[in-house]
């Protein structure tokens, strides 16, 4: 709607640039963006109790972000929650995923966005992908207490597949409270 002139672009509502076609972009803003699509049936949690929801207290831009809030119960803590579904975007060699992530504790920085393909495969399960994403975000998957910009070369690991959903993923080994926020998600080709 911003591109049609129905809303004015402001510093609080920037549209990030990309070097190629943008297939999906959202800051989860009402009436402007692709809304979050939570699917509780798609949540997978092990040794973790919590939920994923829209958040209006901590955001990178605008007034909303998505938050995973919960309790990691020790070794093998895992949560994978869909936040954007029904994408059906073909992954090419140039497909990228860009997002901003904020973890309020060292444990929370063990989070990332994960791509789930229509064949059930996941970006996080591709050989070398987690290490690569951690490198993209700096130490671990983000910096504690600040927004971290992450750009992932999805095509490097999943070219030829089709995106079914974007999930917020947490993996941890310690007991900890977890608050992770994600904002300004974009899938594009460079």
PDB file of C-alpha atoms in Angstrom:
ATOM      1  CA  UNK A   1       0.000   0.000   0.000  1.00  0.00           C
ATOM      2  CA  UNK A   2       2.983   2.277   0.574  1.00  0.00           C
ATOM      3  CA  UNK A   3       4.057   1.776  -3.053  1.00  0.00           C
ATOM      4  CA  UNK A   4       0.566   2.798  -4.233  1.00  0.00           C
ATOM      5  CA  UNK A   5       0.792   6.047  -2.225  1.00  0.00           C
ATOM      6  CA  UNK A   6      -1.847   5.036   0.328  1.00  0.00           C
ATOM      7  CA  UNK A   7       0.668   5.370   3.170  1.00  0.00           C
ATOM      8  CA  UNK A   8       3.605   7.705   3.473  1.00  0.00           C
ATOM      9  CA  UNK A   9       7.056   6.165   3.980  1.00  0.00           C
ATOM     10  CA  UNK A  10       8.622   7.493   7.186  1.00  0.00           C
ATOM     11  CA  UNK A  11      11.782   6.821   9.161  1.00  0.00           C
ATOM     12  CA  UNK A  12       9.754   4.526  11.424  1.00  0.00           C
ATOM     13  CA  UNK A  13       8.366   2.601   8.418  1.00  0.00           C
ATOM     14  CA  UNK A  14      11.286   2.220   5.995  1.00  0.00           C
ATOM     15  CA  UNK A  15      11.105  -0.144   3.060  1.00  0.00           C
ATOM     16  CA  UNK A  16      14.534  -1.791   2.890  1.00  0.00           C
ATOM     17  CA  UNK A  17      16.258  -1.914  -0.466  1.00  0.00           C
ATOM     18  CA  UNK A  18      17.230  -5.141  -2.176  1.00  0.00           C
ATOM     19  CA  UNK A  19      19.347  -5.837  -5.222  1.00  0.00           C
ATOM     20  CA  UNK A  20      16.754  -8.062  -6.825  1.00  0.00           C
ATOM     21  CA  UNK A  21      13.123  -9.023  -6.877  1.00  0.00           C
ATOM     22  CA  UNK A  22      11.488  -9.058  -3.451  1.00  0.00           C
ATOM     23  CA  UNK A  23       9.240 -12.101  -3.058  1.00  0.00           C
ATOM     24  CA  UNK A  24       8.102 -11.413   0.507  1.00  0.00           C
ATOM     25  CA  UNK A  25       8.741  -8.556   2.910  1.00  0.00           C
ATOM     26  CA  UNK A  26       7.155  -7.898   6.284  1.00  0.00           C
ATOM     27  CA  UNK A  27       7.682  -5.874   9.415  1.00  0.00           C
ATOM     28  CA  UNK A  28       4.394  -7.348  10.722  1.00  0.00           C
ATOM     29  CA  UNK A  29       2.805  -3.884  10.626  1.00  0.00           C
ATOM     30  CA  UNK A  30      -1.010  -3.720  10.621  1.00  0.00           C
ATOM     31  CA  UNK A  31      -2.653  -2.882   7.268  1.00  0.00           C
ATOM     32  CA  UNK A  32       0.734  -2.668   5.515  1.00  0.00           C
ATOM     33  CA  UNK A  33       2.628  -5.943   5.653  1.00  0.00           C
ATOM     34  CA  UNK A  34       2.280  -9.665   5.318  1.00  0.00           C
ATOM     35  CA  UNK A  35       0.822 -10.552   8.734  1.00  0.00           C
ATOM     36  CA  UNK A  36       2.375 -13.102  11.028  1.00  0.00           C
ATOM     37  CA  UNK A  37       0.764 -16.493  10.485  1.00  0.00           C
ATOM     38  CA  UNK A  38       1.028 -18.466  13.682  1.00  0.00           C
ATOM     39  CA  UNK A  39       0.112 -22.118  13.450  1.00  0.00           C
ATOM     40  CA  UNK A  40       0.101 -23.771  16.874  1.00  0.00           C
ATOM     41  CA  UNK A  41      -0.293 -27.158  15.172  1.00  0.00           C
ATOM     42  CA  UNK A  42       3.063 -26.532  13.489  1.00  0.00           C
ATOM     43  CA  UNK A  43       4.891 -25.724  16.746  1.00  0.00           C
ATOM     44  CA  UNK A  44       7.478 -28.306  17.732  1.00  0.00           C
ATOM     45  CA  UNK A  45       8.896 -28.012  21.234  1.00  0.00           C
ATOM     46  CA  UNK A  46      11.154 -30.340  23.188  1.00  0.00           C
ATOM     47  CA  UNK A  47      12.350 -29.591  26.710  1.00  0.00           C
ATOM     48  CA  UNK A  48      10.918 -26.085  26.185  1.00  0.00           C
ATOM     49  CA  UNK A  49       7.650 -24.471  27.228  1.00  0.00           C
ATOM     50  CA  UNK A  50       6.482 -21.236  25.677  1.00  0.00           C
ATOM     51  CA  UNK A  51       4.699 -19.548  22.821  1.00  0.00           C
ATOM     52  CA  UNK A  52       5.215 -17.304  19.827  1.00  0.00           C
ATOM     53  CA  UNK A  53       3.159 -14.120  19.467  1.00  0.00           C
ATOM     54  CA  UNK A  54       3.041 -10.603  18.083  1.00  0.00           C
ATOM     55  CA  UNK A  55       4.862  -8.065  20.233  1.00  0.00           C
ATOM     56  CA  UNK A  56       4.410  -4.310  20.530  1.00  0.00           C
ATOM     57  CA  UNK A  57       7.116  -3.545  23.125  1.00  0.00           C
ATOM     58  CA  UNK A  58      10.368  -4.431  21.354  1.00  0.00           C
ATOM     59  CA  UNK A  59      10.711  -3.820  17.622  1.00  0.00           C
ATOM     60  CA  UNK A  60      13.381  -2.938  15.087  1.00  0.00           C
ATOM     61  CA  UNK A  61      11.092  -0.642  13.078  1.00  0.00           C
ATOM     62  CA  UNK A  62       7.440   0.256  13.252  1.00  0.00           C
ATOM     63  CA  UNK A  63       5.161  -0.901  16.041  1.00  0.00           C
ATOM     64  CA  UNK A  64       5.251  -4.734  15.870  1.00  0.00           C
ATOM     65  CA  UNK A  65       7.653  -7.633  15.911  1.00  0.00           C
ATOM     66  CA  UNK A  66       7.261 -11.353  16.578  1.00  0.00           C
ATOM     67  CA  UNK A  67       8.370 -12.799  19.914  1.00  0.00           C
ATOM     68  CA  UNK A  68       9.238 -16.301  21.112  1.00  0.00           C
ATOM     69  CA  UNK A  69       8.881 -16.305  24.884  1.00  0.00           C
ATOM     70  CA  UNK A  70       9.445 -19.319  27.056  1.00  0.00           C
ATOM     71  CA  UNK A  71      11.574 -21.432  29.330  1.00  0.00           C
ATOM     72  CA  UNK A  72      14.387 -23.665  28.138  1.00  0.00           C
ATOM     73  CA  UNK A  73      14.614 -26.622  30.513  1.00  0.00           C
ATOM     74  CA  UNK A  74      18.210 -27.675  29.862  1.00  0.00           C
ATOM     75  CA  UNK A  75      20.065 -29.908  27.428  1.00  0.00           C
ATOM     76  CA  UNK A  76      18.245 -30.484  24.163  1.00  0.00           C
ATOM     77  CA  UNK A  77      15.854 -27.526  24.514  1.00  0.00           C
ATOM     78  CA  UNK A  78      14.231 -26.918  21.130  1.00  0.00           C
ATOM     79  CA  UNK A  79      11.397 -24.790  19.758  1.00  0.00           C
ATOM     80  CA  UNK A  80      10.420 -24.372  16.109  1.00  0.00           C
ATOM     81  CA  UNK A  81       7.360 -22.191  15.503  1.00  0.00           C
ATOM     82  CA  UNK A  82       5.943 -21.070  12.133  1.00  0.00           C
ATOM     83  CA  UNK A  83       5.646 -17.283  11.897  1.00  0.00           C
ATOM     84  CA  UNK A  84       5.021 -16.935   8.133  1.00  0.00           C
ATOM     85  CA  UNK A  85       3.178 -19.655   6.250  1.00  0.00           C
ATOM     86  CA  UNK A  86       1.828 -20.296   2.777  1.00  0.00           C
ATOM     87  CA  UNK A  87       4.783 -18.694   1.028  1.00  0.00           C
ATOM     88  CA  UNK A  88       5.253 -21.097  -1.932  1.00  0.00           C
ATOM     89  CA  UNK A  89       8.348 -19.250  -3.120  1.00  0.00           C
ATOM     90  CA  UNK A  90      10.708 -21.157  -5.431  1.00  0.00           C
ATOM     91  CA  UNK A  91      14.274 -21.151  -4.104  1.00  0.00           C
ATOM     92  CA  UNK A  92      16.865 -20.316  -6.738  1.00  0.00           C
ATOM     93  CA  UNK A  93      20.654 -20.116  -6.433  1.00  0.00           C
ATOM     94  CA  UNK A  94      20.306 -16.395  -5.632  1.00  0.00           C
ATOM     95  CA  UNK A  95      17.560 -16.591  -2.975  1.00  0.00           C
ATOM     96  CA  UNK A  96      18.364 -14.701   0.232  1.00  0.00           C
ATOM     97  CA  UNK A  97      16.625 -14.345   3.604  1.00  0.00           C
ATOM     98  CA  UNK A  98      17.192 -11.083   5.484  1.00  0.00           C
ATOM     99  CA  UNK A  99      15.906 -10.374   8.986  1.00  0.00           C
ATOM    100  CA  UNK A 100      16.673  -8.606  12.250  1.00  0.00           C
ATOM    101  CA  UNK A 101      16.822 -10.589  15.501  1.00  0.00           C
ATOM    102  CA  UNK A 102      17.084  -9.521  19.139  1.00  0.00           C
ATOM    103  CA  UNK A 103      17.739 -11.806  22.089  1.00  0.00           C
ATOM    104  CA  UNK A 104      17.586 -10.378  25.604  1.00  0.00           C
ATOM    105  CA  UNK A 105      19.955 -12.994  27.092  1.00  0.00           C
ATOM    106  CA  UNK A 106      22.904 -15.139  26.043  1.00  0.00           C
ATOM    107  CA  UNK A 107      20.576 -18.154  25.815  1.00  0.00           C
ATOM    108  CA  UNK A 108      18.136 -16.247  23.606  1.00  0.00           C
ATOM    109  CA  UNK A 109      20.872 -15.554  21.049  1.00  0.00           C
ATOM    110  CA  UNK A 110      20.742 -19.259  20.135  1.00  0.00           C
ATOM    111  CA  UNK A 111      17.816 -18.460  17.843  1.00  0.00           C
ATOM    112  CA  UNK A 112      17.438 -17.966  14.107  1.00  0.00           C
ATOM    113  CA  UNK A 113      14.862 -17.969  11.347  1.00  0.00           C
ATOM    114  CA  UNK A 114      14.543 -21.329   9.644  1.00  0.00           C
ATOM    115  CA  UNK A 115      13.122 -22.085   6.201  1.00  0.00           C
ATOM    116  CA  UNK A 116      10.839 -25.120   5.916  1.00  0.00           C
ATOM    117  CA  UNK A 117      10.419 -26.415   2.358  1.00  0.00           C
ATOM    118  CA  UNK A 118       7.330 -28.103   0.917  1.00  0.00           C
ATOM    119  CA  UNK A 119       9.227 -31.434   0.933  1.00  0.00           C
ATOM    120  CA  UNK A 120       9.689 -31.123   4.742  1.00  0.00           C
ATOM    121  CA  UNK A 121      13.392 -30.293   4.628  1.00  0.00           C
ATOM    122  CA  UNK A 122      14.682 -27.435   6.770  1.00  0.00           C
ATOM    123  CA  UNK A 123      17.459 -24.915   6.241  1.00  0.00           C
ATOM    124  CA  UNK A 124      18.754 -25.596   9.780  1.00  0.00           C
ATOM    125  CA  UNK A 125      19.210 -29.291   8.953  1.00  0.00           C
ATOM    126  CA  UNK A 126      21.302 -28.753   5.808  1.00  0.00           C
ATOM    127  CA  UNK A 127      25.000 -29.660   6.296  1.00  0.00           C
ATOM    128  CA  UNK A 128      26.930 -26.574   7.405  1.00  0.00           C
ATOM    129  CA  UNK A 129      23.907 -24.250   7.446  1.00  0.00           C
ATOM    130  CA  UNK A 130      23.757 -23.517  11.194  1.00  0.00           C
ATOM    131  CA  UNK A 131      27.466 -22.707  11.350  1.00  0.00           C
ATOM    132  CA  UNK A 132      27.088 -20.477   8.285  1.00  0.00           C
ATOM    133  CA  UNK A 133      24.093 -18.618   9.763  1.00  0.00           C
ATOM    134  CA  UNK A 134      25.916 -18.161  13.078  1.00  0.00           C
ATOM    135  CA  UNK A 135      28.811 -16.630  11.153  1.00  0.00           C
ATOM    136  CA  UNK A 136      26.401 -14.280   9.324  1.00  0.00           C
ATOM    137  CA  UNK A 137      25.042 -13.019  12.657  1.00  0.00           C
ATOM    138  CA  UNK A 138      28.369 -12.726  14.475  1.00  0.00           C
ATOM    139  CA  UNK A 139      28.918 -14.518  17.774  1.00  0.00           C
ATOM    140  CA  UNK A 140      26.245 -17.228  18.095  1.00  0.00           C
ATOM    141  CA  UNK A 141      23.144 -16.201  16.098  1.00  0.00           C
ATOM    142  CA  UNK A 142      22.957 -12.606  17.290  1.00  0.00           C
ATOM    143  CA  UNK A 143      24.293 -10.200  19.842  1.00  0.00           C
ATOM    144  CA  UNK A 144      22.730 -10.143  23.286  1.00  0.00           C
ATOM    145  CA  UNK A 145      20.630  -7.055  23.961  1.00  0.00           C
ATOM    146  CA  UNK A 146      20.779  -5.541  20.478  1.00  0.00           C
ATOM    147  CA  UNK A 147      19.216  -5.954  17.056  1.00  0.00           C
ATOM    148  CA  UNK A 148      21.379  -7.991  14.713  1.00  0.00           C
ATOM    149  CA  UNK A 149      20.943  -7.894  10.931  1.00  0.00           C
ATOM    150  CA  UNK A 150      21.243 -11.358   9.389  1.00  0.00           C
ATOM    151  CA  UNK A 151      21.398 -12.140   5.658  1.00  0.00           C
ATOM    152  CA  UNK A 152      21.367 -15.822   4.750  1.00  0.00           C
ATOM    153  CA  UNK A 153      22.192 -17.273   1.333  1.00  0.00           C
ATOM    154  CA  UNK A 154      19.285 -19.755   1.318  1.00  0.00           C
ATOM    155  CA  UNK A 155      19.980 -20.749  -2.296  1.00  0.00           C
ATOM    156  CA  UNK A 156      23.407 -22.063  -1.286  1.00  0.00           C
ATOM    157  CA  UNK A 157      21.705 -24.784   0.768  1.00  0.00           C
ATOM    158  CA  UNK A 158      18.228 -25.284  -0.705  1.00  0.00           C
ATOM    159  CA  UNK A 159      18.165 -24.280  -4.409  1.00  0.00           C
ATOM    160  CA  UNK A 160      15.472 -26.166  -6.307  1.00  0.00           C
ATOM    161  CA  UNK A 161      13.108 -26.437  -3.322  1.00  0.00           C
ATOM    162  CA  UNK A 162       9.998 -24.375  -2.516  1.00  0.00           C
ATOM    163  CA  UNK A 163       9.478 -22.412   0.707  1.00  0.00           C
ATOM    164  CA  UNK A 164       6.448 -23.564   2.688  1.00  0.00           C
ATOM    165  CA  UNK A 165       7.001 -21.530   5.873  1.00  0.00           C
ATOM    166  CA  UNK A 166       9.435 -19.384   7.815  1.00  0.00           C
ATOM    167  CA  UNK A 167       9.885 -20.619  11.388  1.00  0.00           C
ATOM    168  CA  UNK A 168      11.430 -19.023  14.457  1.00  0.00           C
ATOM    169  CA  UNK A 169      13.889 -21.601  15.795  1.00  0.00           C
ATOM    170  CA  UNK A 170      15.567 -21.852  19.216  1.00  0.00           C
ATOM    171  CA  UNK A 171      18.112 -24.493  20.261  1.00  0.00           C
ATOM    172  CA  UNK A 172      19.715 -24.433  23.697  1.00  0.00           C
ATOM    173  CA  UNK A 173      21.576 -26.531  26.228  1.00  0.00           C
ATOM    174  CA  UNK A 174      20.958 -24.601  29.462  1.00  0.00           C
ATOM    175  CA  UNK A 175      18.020 -23.800  31.723  1.00  0.00           C
ATOM    176  CA  UNK A 176      17.050 -20.247  30.869  1.00  0.00           C
ATOM    177  CA  UNK A 177      14.239 -17.796  30.236  1.00  0.00           C
ATOM    178  CA  UNK A 178      14.084 -17.040  26.523  1.00  0.00           C
ATOM    179  CA  UNK A 179      12.781 -13.862  24.890  1.00  0.00           C
ATOM    180  CA  UNK A 180      13.623 -13.576  21.196  1.00  0.00           C
ATOM    181  CA  UNK A 181      12.242 -10.944  18.834  1.00  0.00           C
ATOM    182  CA  UNK A 182      12.276 -10.958  15.005  1.00  0.00           C
ATOM    183  CA  UNK A 183      11.399  -8.052  12.717  1.00  0.00           C
ATOM    184  CA  UNK A 184      11.745  -6.812   9.124  1.00  0.00           C
ATOM    185  CA  UNK A 185      11.859 -10.161   7.331  1.00  0.00           C
ATOM    186  CA  UNK A 186      12.511 -10.243   3.588  1.00  0.00           C
ATOM    187  CA  UNK A 187      12.984 -12.988   0.993  1.00  0.00           C
ATOM    188  CA  UNK A 188      14.594 -11.739  -2.201  1.00  0.00           C
ATOM    189  CA  UNK A 189      16.932 -12.660  -5.024  1.00  0.00           C
ATOM    190  CA  UNK A 190      20.276 -10.907  -5.407  1.00  0.00           C
TER     191      UNK A 190
END
